[in-house]
Coordinates of C-alpha atoms in Angstrom, one line a residue:
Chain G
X2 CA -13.8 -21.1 5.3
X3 CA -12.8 -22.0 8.7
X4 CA -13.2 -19.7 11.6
X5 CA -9.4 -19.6 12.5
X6 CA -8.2 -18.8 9.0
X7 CA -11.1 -15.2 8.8
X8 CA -9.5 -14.5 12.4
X9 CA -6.1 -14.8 11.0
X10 CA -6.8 -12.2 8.3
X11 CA -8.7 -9.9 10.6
X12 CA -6.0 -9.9 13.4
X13 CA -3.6 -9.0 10.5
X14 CA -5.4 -6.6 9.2
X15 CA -5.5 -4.9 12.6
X16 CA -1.7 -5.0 12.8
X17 CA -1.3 -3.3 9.6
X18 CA -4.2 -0.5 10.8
X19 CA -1.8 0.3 13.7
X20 CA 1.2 0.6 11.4
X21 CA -0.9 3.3 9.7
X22 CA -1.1 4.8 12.8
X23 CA 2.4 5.1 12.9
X24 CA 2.8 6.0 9.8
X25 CA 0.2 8.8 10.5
X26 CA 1.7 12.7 10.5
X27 CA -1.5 14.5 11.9
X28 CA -3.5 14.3 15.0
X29 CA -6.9 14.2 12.8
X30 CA -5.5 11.3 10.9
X31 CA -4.6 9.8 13.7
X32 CA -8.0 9.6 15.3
X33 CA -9.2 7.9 12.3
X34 CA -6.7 5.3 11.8
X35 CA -7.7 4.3 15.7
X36 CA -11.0 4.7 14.9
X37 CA -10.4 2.4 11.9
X38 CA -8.6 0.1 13.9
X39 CA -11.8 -0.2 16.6
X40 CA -13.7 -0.6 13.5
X41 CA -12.4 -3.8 12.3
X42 CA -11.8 -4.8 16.4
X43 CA -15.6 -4.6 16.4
X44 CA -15.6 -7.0 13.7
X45 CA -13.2 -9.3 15.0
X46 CA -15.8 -9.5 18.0
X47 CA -18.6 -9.6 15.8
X48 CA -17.3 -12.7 14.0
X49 CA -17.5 -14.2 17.6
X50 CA -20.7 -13.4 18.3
X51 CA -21.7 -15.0 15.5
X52 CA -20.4 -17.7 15.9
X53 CA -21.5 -18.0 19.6
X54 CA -24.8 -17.8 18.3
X55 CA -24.4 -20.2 15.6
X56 CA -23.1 -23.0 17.1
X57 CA -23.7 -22.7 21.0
X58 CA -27.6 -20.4 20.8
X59 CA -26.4 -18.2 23.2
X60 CA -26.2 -14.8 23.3
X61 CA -24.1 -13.1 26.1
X62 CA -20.8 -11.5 27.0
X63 CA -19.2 -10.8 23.2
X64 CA -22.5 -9.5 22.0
X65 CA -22.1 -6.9 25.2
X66 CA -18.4 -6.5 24.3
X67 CA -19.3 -6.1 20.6
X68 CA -21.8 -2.7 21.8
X69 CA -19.6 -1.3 24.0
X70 CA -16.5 -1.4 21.6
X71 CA -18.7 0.1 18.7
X72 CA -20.6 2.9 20.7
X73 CA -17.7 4.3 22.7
X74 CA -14.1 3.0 20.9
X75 CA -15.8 3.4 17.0
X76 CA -18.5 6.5 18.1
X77 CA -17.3 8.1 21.1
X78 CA -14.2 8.3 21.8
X79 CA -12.9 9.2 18.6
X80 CA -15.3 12.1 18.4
X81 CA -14.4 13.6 21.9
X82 CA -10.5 13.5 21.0
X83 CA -11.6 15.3 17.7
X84 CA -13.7 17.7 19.8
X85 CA -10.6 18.2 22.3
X86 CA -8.3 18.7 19.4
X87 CA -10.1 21.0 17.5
X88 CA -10.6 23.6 20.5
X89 CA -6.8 23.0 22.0
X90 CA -4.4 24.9 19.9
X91 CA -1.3 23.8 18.4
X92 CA 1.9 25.4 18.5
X93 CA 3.9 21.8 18.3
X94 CA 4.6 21.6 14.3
X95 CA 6.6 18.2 14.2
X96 CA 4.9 15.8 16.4
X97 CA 7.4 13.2 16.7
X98 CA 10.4 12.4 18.2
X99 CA 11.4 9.9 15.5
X100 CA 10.8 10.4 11.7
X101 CA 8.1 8.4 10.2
X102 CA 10.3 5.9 8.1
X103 CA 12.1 4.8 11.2
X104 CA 9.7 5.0 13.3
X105 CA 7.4 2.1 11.0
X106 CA 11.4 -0.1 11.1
X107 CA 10.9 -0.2 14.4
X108 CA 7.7 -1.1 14.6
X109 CA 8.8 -3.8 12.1
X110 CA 11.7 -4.7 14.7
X111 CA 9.0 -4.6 17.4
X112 CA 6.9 -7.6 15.2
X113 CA 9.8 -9.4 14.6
X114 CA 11.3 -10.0 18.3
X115 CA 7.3 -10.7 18.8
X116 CA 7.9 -13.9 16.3
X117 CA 11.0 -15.0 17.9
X118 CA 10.0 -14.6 22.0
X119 CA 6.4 -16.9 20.8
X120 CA 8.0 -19.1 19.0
X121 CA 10.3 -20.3 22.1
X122 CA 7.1 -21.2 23.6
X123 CA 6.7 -24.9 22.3
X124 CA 2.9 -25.0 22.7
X125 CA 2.4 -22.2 20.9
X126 CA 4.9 -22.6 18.0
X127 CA 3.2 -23.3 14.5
X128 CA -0.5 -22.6 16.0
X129 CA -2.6 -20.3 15.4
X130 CA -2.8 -19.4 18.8
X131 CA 0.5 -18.3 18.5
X132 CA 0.0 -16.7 15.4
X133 CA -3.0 -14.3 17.0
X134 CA -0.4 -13.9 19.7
X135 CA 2.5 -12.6 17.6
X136 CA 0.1 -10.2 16.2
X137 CA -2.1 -8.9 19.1
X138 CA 1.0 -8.2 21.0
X139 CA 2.6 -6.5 18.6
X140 CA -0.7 -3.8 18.5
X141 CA 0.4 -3.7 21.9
X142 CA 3.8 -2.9 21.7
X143 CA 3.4 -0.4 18.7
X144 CA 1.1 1.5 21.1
X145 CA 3.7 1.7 23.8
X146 CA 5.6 3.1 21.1
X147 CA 3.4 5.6 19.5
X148 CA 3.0 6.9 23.2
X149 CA 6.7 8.1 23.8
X150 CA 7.6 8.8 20.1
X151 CA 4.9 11.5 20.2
X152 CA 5.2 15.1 21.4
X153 CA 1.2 15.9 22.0
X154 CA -0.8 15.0 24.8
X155 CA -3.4 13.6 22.6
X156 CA -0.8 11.4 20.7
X157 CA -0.1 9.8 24.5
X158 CA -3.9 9.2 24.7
X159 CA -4.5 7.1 21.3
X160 CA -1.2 5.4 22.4
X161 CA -3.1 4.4 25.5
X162 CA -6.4 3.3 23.6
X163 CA -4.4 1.3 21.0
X164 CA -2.1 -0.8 24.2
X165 CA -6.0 -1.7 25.6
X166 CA -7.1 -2.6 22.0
X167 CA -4.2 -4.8 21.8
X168 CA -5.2 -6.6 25.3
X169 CA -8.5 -6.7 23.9
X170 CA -7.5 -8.8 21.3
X171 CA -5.3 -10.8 22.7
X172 CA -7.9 -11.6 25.5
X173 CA -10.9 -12.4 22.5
X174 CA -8.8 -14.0 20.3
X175 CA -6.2 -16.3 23.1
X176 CA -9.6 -17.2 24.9
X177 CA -12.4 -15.6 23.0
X178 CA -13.5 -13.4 25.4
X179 CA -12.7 -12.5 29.2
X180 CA -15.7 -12.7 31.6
X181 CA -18.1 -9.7 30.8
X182 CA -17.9 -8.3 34.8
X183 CA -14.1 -7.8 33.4
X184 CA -14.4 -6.2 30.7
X185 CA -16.8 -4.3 32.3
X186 CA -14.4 -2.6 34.5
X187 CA -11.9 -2.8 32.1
X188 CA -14.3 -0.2 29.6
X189 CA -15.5 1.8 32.4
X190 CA -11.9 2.4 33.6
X191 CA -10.9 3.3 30.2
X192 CA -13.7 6.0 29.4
X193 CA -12.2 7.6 32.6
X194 CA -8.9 7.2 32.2
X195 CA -9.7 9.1 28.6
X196 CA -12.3 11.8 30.0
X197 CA -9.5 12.6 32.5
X198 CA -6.7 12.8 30.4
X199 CA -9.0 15.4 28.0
X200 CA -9.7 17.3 31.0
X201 CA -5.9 17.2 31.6
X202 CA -4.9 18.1 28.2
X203 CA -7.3 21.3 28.3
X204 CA -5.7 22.4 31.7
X205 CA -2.8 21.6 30.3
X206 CA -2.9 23.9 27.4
X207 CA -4.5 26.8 29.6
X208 CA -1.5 27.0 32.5
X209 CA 1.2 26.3 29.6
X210 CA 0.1 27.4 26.5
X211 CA 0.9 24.3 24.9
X212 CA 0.4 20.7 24.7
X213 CA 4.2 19.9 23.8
X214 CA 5.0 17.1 26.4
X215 CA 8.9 18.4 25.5
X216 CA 8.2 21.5 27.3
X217 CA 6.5 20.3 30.3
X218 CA 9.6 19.7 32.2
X219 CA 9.5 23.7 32.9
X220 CA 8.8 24.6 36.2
X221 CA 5.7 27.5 35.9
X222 CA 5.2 29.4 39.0
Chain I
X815 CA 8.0 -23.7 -33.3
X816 CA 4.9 -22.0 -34.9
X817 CA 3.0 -22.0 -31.4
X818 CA 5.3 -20.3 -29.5
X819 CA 5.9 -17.6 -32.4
X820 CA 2.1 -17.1 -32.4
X821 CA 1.3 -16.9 -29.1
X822 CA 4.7 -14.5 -28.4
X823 CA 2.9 -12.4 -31.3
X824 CA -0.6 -12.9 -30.0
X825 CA 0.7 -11.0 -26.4
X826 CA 2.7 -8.7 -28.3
X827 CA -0.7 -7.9 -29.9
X828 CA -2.5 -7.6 -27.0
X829 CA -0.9 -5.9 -24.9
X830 CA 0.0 -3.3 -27.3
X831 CA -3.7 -2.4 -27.9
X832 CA -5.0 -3.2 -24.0
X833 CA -2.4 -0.6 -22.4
X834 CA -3.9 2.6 -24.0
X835 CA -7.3 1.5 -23.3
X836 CA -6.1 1.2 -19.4
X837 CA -4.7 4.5 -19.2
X838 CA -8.2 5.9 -21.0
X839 CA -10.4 4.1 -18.4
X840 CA -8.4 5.4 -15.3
X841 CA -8.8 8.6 -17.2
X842 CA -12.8 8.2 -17.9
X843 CA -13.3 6.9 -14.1
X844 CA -11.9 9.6 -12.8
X845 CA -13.8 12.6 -14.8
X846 CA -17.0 10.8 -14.0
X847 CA -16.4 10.8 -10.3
X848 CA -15.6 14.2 -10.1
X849 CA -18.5 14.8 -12.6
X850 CA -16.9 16.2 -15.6
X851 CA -17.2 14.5 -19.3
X852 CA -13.6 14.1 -19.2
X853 CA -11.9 12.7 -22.5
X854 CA -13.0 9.6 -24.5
X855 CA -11.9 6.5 -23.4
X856 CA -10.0 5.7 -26.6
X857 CA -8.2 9.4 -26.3
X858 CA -4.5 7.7 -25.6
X859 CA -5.2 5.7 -29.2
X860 CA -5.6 9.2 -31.1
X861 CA -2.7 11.1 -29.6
X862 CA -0.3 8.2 -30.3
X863 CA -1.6 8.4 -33.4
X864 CA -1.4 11.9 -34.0
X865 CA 2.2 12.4 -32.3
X866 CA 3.5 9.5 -34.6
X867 CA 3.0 11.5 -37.8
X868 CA 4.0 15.1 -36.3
X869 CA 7.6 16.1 -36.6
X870 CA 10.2 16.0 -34.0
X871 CA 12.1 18.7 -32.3
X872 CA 15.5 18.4 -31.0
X873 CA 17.6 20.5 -28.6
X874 CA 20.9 22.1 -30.5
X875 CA 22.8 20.4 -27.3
X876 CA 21.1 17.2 -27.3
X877 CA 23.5 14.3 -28.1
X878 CA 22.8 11.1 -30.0
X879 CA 21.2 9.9 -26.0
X880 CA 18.3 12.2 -26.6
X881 CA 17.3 10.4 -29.8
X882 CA 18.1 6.9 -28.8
X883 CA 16.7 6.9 -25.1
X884 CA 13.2 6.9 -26.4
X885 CA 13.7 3.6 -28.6
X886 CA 15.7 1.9 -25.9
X887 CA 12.7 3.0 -23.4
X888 CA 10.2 1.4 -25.1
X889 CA 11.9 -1.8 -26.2
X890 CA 13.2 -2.8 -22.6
X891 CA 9.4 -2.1 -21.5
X892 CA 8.3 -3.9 -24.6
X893 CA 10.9 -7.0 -24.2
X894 CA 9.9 -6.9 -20.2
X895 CA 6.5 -7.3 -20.5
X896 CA 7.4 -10.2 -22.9
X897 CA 8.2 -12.4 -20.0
X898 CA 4.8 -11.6 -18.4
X899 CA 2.2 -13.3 -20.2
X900 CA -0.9 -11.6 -19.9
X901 CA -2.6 -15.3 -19.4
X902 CA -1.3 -18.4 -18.6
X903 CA -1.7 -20.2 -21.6
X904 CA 0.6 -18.1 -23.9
X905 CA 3.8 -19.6 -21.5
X906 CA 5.1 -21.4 -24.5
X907 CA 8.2 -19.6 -25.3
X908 CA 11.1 -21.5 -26.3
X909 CA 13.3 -19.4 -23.8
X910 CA 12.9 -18.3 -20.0
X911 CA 13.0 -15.2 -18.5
X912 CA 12.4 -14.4 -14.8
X913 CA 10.8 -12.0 -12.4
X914 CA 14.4 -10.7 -11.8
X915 CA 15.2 -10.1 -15.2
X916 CA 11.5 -8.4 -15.3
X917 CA 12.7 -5.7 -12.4
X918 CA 16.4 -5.1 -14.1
X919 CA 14.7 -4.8 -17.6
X920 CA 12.9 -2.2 -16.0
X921 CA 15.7 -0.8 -14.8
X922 CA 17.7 -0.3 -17.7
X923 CA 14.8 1.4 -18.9
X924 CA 14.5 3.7 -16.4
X925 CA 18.3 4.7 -16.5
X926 CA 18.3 5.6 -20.2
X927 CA 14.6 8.0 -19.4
X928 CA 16.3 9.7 -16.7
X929 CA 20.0 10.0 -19.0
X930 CA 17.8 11.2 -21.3
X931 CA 16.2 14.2 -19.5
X932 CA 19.8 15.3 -18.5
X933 CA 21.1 15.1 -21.8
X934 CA 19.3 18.9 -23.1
X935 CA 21.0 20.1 -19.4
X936 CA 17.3 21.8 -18.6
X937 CA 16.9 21.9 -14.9
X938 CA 12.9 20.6 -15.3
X939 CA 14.9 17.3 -16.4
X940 CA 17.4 17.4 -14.3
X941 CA 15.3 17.7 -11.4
X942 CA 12.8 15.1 -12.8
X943 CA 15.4 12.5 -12.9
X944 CA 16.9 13.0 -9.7
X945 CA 13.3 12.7 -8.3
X946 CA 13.0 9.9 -10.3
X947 CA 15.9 7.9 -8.9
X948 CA 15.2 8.5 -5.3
X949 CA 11.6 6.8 -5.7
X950 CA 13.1 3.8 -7.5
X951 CA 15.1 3.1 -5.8
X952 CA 12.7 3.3 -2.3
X953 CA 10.6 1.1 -4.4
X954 CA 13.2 -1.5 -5.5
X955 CA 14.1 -3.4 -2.1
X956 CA 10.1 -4.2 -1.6
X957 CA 9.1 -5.1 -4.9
X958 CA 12.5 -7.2 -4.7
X959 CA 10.8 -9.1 -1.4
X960 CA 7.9 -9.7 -2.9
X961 CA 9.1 -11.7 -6.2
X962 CA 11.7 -13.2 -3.6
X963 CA 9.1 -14.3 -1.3
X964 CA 6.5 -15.3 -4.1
X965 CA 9.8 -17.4 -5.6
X966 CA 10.9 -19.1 -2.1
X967 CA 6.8 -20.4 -1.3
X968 CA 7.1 -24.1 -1.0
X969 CA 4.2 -24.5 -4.1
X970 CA 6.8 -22.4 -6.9
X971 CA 10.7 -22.7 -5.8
X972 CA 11.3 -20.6 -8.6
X973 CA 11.6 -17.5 -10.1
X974 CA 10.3 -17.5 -13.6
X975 CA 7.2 -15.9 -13.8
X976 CA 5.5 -19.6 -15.5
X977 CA 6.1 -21.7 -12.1
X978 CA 4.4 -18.0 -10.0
X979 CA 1.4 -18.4 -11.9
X980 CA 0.5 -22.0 -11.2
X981 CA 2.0 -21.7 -7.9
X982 CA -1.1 -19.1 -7.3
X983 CA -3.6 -21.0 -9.5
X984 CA -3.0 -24.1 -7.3
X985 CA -3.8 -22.2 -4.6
X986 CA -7.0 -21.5 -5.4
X987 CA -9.1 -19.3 -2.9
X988 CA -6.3 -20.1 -0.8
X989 CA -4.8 -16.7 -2.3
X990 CA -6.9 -14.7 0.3
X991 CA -4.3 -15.1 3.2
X992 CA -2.0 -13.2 5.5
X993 CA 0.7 -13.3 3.4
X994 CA -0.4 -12.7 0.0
X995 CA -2.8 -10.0 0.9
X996 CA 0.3 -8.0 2.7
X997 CA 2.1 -8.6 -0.4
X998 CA -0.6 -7.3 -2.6
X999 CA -0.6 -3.9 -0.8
X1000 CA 3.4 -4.3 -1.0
X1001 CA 2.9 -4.4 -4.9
X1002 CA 0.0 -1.9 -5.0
X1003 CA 2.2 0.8 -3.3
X1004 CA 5.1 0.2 -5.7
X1005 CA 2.6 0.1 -8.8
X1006 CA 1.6 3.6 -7.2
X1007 CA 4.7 5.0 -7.5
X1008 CA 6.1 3.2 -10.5
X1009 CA 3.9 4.2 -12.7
X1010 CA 3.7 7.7 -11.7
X1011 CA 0.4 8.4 -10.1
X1012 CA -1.1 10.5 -7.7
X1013 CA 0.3 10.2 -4.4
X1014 CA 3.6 10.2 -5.1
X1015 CA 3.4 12.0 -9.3
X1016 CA 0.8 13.6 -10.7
X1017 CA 0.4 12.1 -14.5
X1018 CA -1.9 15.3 -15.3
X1019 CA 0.2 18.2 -14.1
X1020 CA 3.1 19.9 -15.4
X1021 CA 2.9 22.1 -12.5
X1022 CA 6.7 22.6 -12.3
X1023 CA 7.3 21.8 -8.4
X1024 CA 5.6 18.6 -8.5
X1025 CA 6.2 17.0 -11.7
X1026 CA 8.7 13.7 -12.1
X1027 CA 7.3 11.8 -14.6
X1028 CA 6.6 14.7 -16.8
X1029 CA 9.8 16.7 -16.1
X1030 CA 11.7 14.3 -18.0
X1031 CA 10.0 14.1 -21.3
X1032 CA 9.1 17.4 -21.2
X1033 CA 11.7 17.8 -23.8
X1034 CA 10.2 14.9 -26.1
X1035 CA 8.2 15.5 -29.1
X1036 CA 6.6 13.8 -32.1
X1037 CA 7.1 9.7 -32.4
X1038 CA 9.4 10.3 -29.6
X1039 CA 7.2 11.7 -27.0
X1040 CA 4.7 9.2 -28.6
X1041 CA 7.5 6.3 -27.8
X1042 CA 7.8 7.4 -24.5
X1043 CA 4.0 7.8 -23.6
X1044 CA 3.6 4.2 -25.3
X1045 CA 6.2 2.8 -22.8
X1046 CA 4.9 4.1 -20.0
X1047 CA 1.3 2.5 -20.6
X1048 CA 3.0 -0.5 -21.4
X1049 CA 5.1 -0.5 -17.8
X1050 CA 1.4 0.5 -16.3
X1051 CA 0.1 -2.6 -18.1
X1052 CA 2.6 -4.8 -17.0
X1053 CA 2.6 -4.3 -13.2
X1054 CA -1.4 -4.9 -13.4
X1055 CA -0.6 -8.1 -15.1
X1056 CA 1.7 -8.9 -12.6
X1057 CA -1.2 -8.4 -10.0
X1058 CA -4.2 -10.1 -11.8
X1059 CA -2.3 -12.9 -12.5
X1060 CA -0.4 -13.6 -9.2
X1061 CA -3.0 -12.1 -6.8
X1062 CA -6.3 -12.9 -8.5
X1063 CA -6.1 -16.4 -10.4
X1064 CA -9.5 -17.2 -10.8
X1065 CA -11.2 -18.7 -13.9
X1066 CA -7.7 -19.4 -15.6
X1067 CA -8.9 -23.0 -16.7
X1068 CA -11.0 -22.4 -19.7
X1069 CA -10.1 -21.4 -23.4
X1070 CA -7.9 -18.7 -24.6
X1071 CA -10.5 -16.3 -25.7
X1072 CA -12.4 -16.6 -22.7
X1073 CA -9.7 -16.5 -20.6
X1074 CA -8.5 -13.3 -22.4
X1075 CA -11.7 -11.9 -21.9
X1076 CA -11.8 -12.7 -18.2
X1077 CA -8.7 -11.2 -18.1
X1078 CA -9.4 -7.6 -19.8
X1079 CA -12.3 -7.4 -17.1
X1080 CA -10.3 -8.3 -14.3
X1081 CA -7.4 -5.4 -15.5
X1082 CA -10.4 -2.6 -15.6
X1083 CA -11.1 -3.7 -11.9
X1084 CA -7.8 -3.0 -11.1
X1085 CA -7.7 0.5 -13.3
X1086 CA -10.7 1.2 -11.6
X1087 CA -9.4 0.3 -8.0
X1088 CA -6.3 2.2 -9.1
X1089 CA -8.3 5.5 -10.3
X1090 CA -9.9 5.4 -6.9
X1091 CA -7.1 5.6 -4.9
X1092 CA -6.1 8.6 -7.2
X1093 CA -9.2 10.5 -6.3
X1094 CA -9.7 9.5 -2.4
X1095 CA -5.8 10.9 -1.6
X1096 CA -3.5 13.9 -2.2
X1097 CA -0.2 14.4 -3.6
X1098 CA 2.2 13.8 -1.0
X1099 CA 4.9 16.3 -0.6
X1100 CA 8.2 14.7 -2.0
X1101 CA 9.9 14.5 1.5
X1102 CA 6.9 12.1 2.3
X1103 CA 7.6 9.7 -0.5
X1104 CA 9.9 7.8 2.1
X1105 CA 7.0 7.3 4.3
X1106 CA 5.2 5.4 1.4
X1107 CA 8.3 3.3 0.6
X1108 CA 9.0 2.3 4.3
X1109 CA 4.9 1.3 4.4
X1110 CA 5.6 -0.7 1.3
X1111 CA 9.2 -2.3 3.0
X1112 CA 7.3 -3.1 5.9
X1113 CA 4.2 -4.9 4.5
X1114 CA 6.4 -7.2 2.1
X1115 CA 8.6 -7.5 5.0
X1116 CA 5.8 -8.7 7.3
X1117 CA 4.5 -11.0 4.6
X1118 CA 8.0 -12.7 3.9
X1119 CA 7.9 -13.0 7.7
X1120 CA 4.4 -14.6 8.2
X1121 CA 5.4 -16.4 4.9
X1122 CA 8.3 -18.4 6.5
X1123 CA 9.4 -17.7 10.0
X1124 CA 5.8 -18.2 11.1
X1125 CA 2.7 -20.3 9.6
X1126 CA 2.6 -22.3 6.7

């Protein structure tokens, strides 16, 4: 089988991973479907370092990518979110603002207008470039929408983490692979960005007593 | 006209004795994962057998629906899985039927099962049926989608269920693509909830607030009950066909035994695939059915899409 038609499948299957994020009611199942979908981004990037090594004998950049994404997006950063939401209690009961059935149309809609703003672009049109584009930007899209149709703070975080797997992938799979320094800071900025925004949820619970984003729009003295 | 008599009567045959044995080995797999003996495998066979000879009781208010409902059930599931040779050789009928007949056979069947349970007026049936409805008809528009988008790919231009299964056996290995593995979970979803297992019916409770598939023969006894269990083995039966043929059309050129035989394996890897599923998830609350069906919408959705708008 050729390389672009296993990438095809994989990139699919990671669209349909963040549509069971969407479709996810709980913050625990949640964290798995992300961790699920940085499963199978780690295989994606996997695939590429085989390949690397196969057919050029080198062994650089995607092999660095490939560790990072599966000790800190598969291991990590899953388990910290698990840690954070275990000790932060809930008092939100319905998570979203946007019931689960229309929230996976839209997502549907979101794939859709994908298809039709990549296929203007001639060069792209019947590739499978443009295919892997249509799809990573999607996972992109669907995690700009999982961040404002959920109430909890942690809900906005996997939103965040699923937008940068969705760059990810376009960037491996449009070019296979940015230049390592740049993924580099791109990792390093996201463990901060998501140590910060646990720290934040945490303080955020203690001064309100919830993590209800609704609610936050109170002043507190 | 003796060959396609024989090999109508040859899938008759089979499929009569192989959906029992399907329901038995879901059955089996499941008691030996969660370590029990659990019944025999062949268990279906001896309560058929023993409900056929038992006598039947009948409400005072049931009407002549109550008796009839079971014989029109089983013959619209009988007469559907007609059109849906259980191997490709055995498409020698002198007449055509198609995947949309297939869903509206189906249908009909359907409507007289849920008639039936509101015919005594017991609220068990009346709330089974009206449970029943609303996840048919959630599962309706995808499975629609997919027989419409496995009927409009450029290799079958057609909906009979013959010009499908060479459409896929041409394929080949091809059959592992975007689109046909998004329809497959499309079609595994509605076989879920179609056939009345576990995360949207339990087929092994009669726990009043979760029952639908149960609620409405819980009126049925003797042959009819018998009739009724029958059918729904047979409806089981015929969506795996549906899936082993379409989605997995390997080793279809040899002889009709062998193919046959190939064919009983592959239908136990299903079972078993579908008896794991069973275990690894819960019932889902009924309100959370919709979820399921909008899952299912969207995959056969996206696969119509990556079918046609893009690729290929």
């Amino acid at each position: 089988m050729e390389l672009s038609y296993i990438l095809r499948i994989c990139s699919m299957t990671i669209l349909i991973s963040s549509f069971a994020l969407v479709a996810s009611k709980r913050v625990m199942t949640y964290i798995r479907a992300f961790r699920l979908q940085s499963a199978l981004l780690a295989a994606i990037a996997a695939i590429f370092t085989v390949y690397h090594l196969v057919e050029e004998g080198r062994l650089e950049g995607v092999a660095f990518i490939l560790l990072l994404t599966v000790v800190l997006k598969v291991f990590y950063i899953p388990s910290l979110l698990r840690k954070i939401s275990l000790k932060v209690e809930y008092k939100v009961e319905k998570d979203f603002f946007v019931n689960i059935p229309i929230s996976i149309i839209i997502c549907c809609g979101l794939v859709v207008l994908n298809w039709f703003v990549v296929s203007k672009i001639p060069e792209l049109n019947g590739t499978p470039g443009g295919n892997y584009l249509v799809q990573s930007l999607s996972v992109v899209l669907i995690g700009l929408f999982f961040m404002i149709s959920r109430k909890k703070a942690i809900g906005q975080i996997i939103g965040f983490l699923v937008i940068e797997n969705g760059m990810f992938l376009t960037a491996m799979l449009m070019t296979s692979g940015m230049p390592m320094i740049v993924e580099f800071g791109i990792f390093f900025d996201l463990l901060t960005a998501v140590l910060i925004m646990g720290i934040f949820v945490f303080r955020i619970n203690e001064t309100f007593e919830h993590i209800d984003i609704n609610k936050l729009r109170n002043l507190r003295g | 006209m003796f060959k396609p008599l024989a090999s109508m009567l040859l899938q008759i045959v089979v499929v009569l004795l192989a959906a029992p044995l399907l329901s038995g080995i879901i059955k089996k797999m499941k008691a030996m994962i969660q370590h029990r003996k659990g019944a025999p495998i062949l268990q279906l066979y001896f309560d058929l057998f023993k409900l056929f000879r038992k006598d039947v009781v009948i409400s005072e208010t049931a009407s002549w629906i109550f008796t009839a409902a079971p014989y029109i059930y089983f013959v619209s599931v009988l007469g559907a899985i007609i059109f849906v040779p259980v191997i490709p050789q055995l498409f020698s009928y002198g007449f055509f039927g198609d995947a949309i007949l297939v869903v509206y056979l189906l249908a009909l069947s359907r409507f007289f099962l849920t008639l039936a349970a509101l015919d005594t007026g017991s609220t068990f049936g009346g709330m089974g049926s009206s449970r029943e409805m609303v996840i048919s008809s959630l599962m309706e528009p995808s499975l629609i989608i997919v027989v419409f988008t496995l009927a409009a790919s450029p290799r079958v231009q057609s909906t009979g269920f013959q010009a499908m299964y060479e459409g896929s056996a041409e394929l080949g290995s091809g059959i592992i693509s975007p689109v046909y593995l998004l329809l497959l979970a499309a079609v595994v979803i509605v076989l879920i909830a179609e056939t009345a297992r576990i995360p949207v019916d339990d087929p092994a409770t009669h726990l009043e607030l979760t029952m639908v598939h149960e609620a409405m023969i819980l009126e049925y006894s003797g042959r009819y009950l018998a009739l009724m269990e029958y059918g729904s083995a047979l409806k089981q039966l015929l969506f795996i066909s549906i899936i082993v043929n379409i989605f997995m059309p390997f080793g279809l050129g040899g002889g009709i035994i062998v193919t046959l035989l190939l064919y009983l394996l592959k239908i136990c890897i299903v079972a078993v695939v579908v008896g794991l599923i069973e275990i690894n998830t819960v019932k889902f609350r009924l309100f959370s059915v919709p979820n399921l069906a909008a899952m299912s919408l969207m995959l056969a959705l996206l696969g119509f899409m990556s079918g046609f708008i893009f690729g290929r």
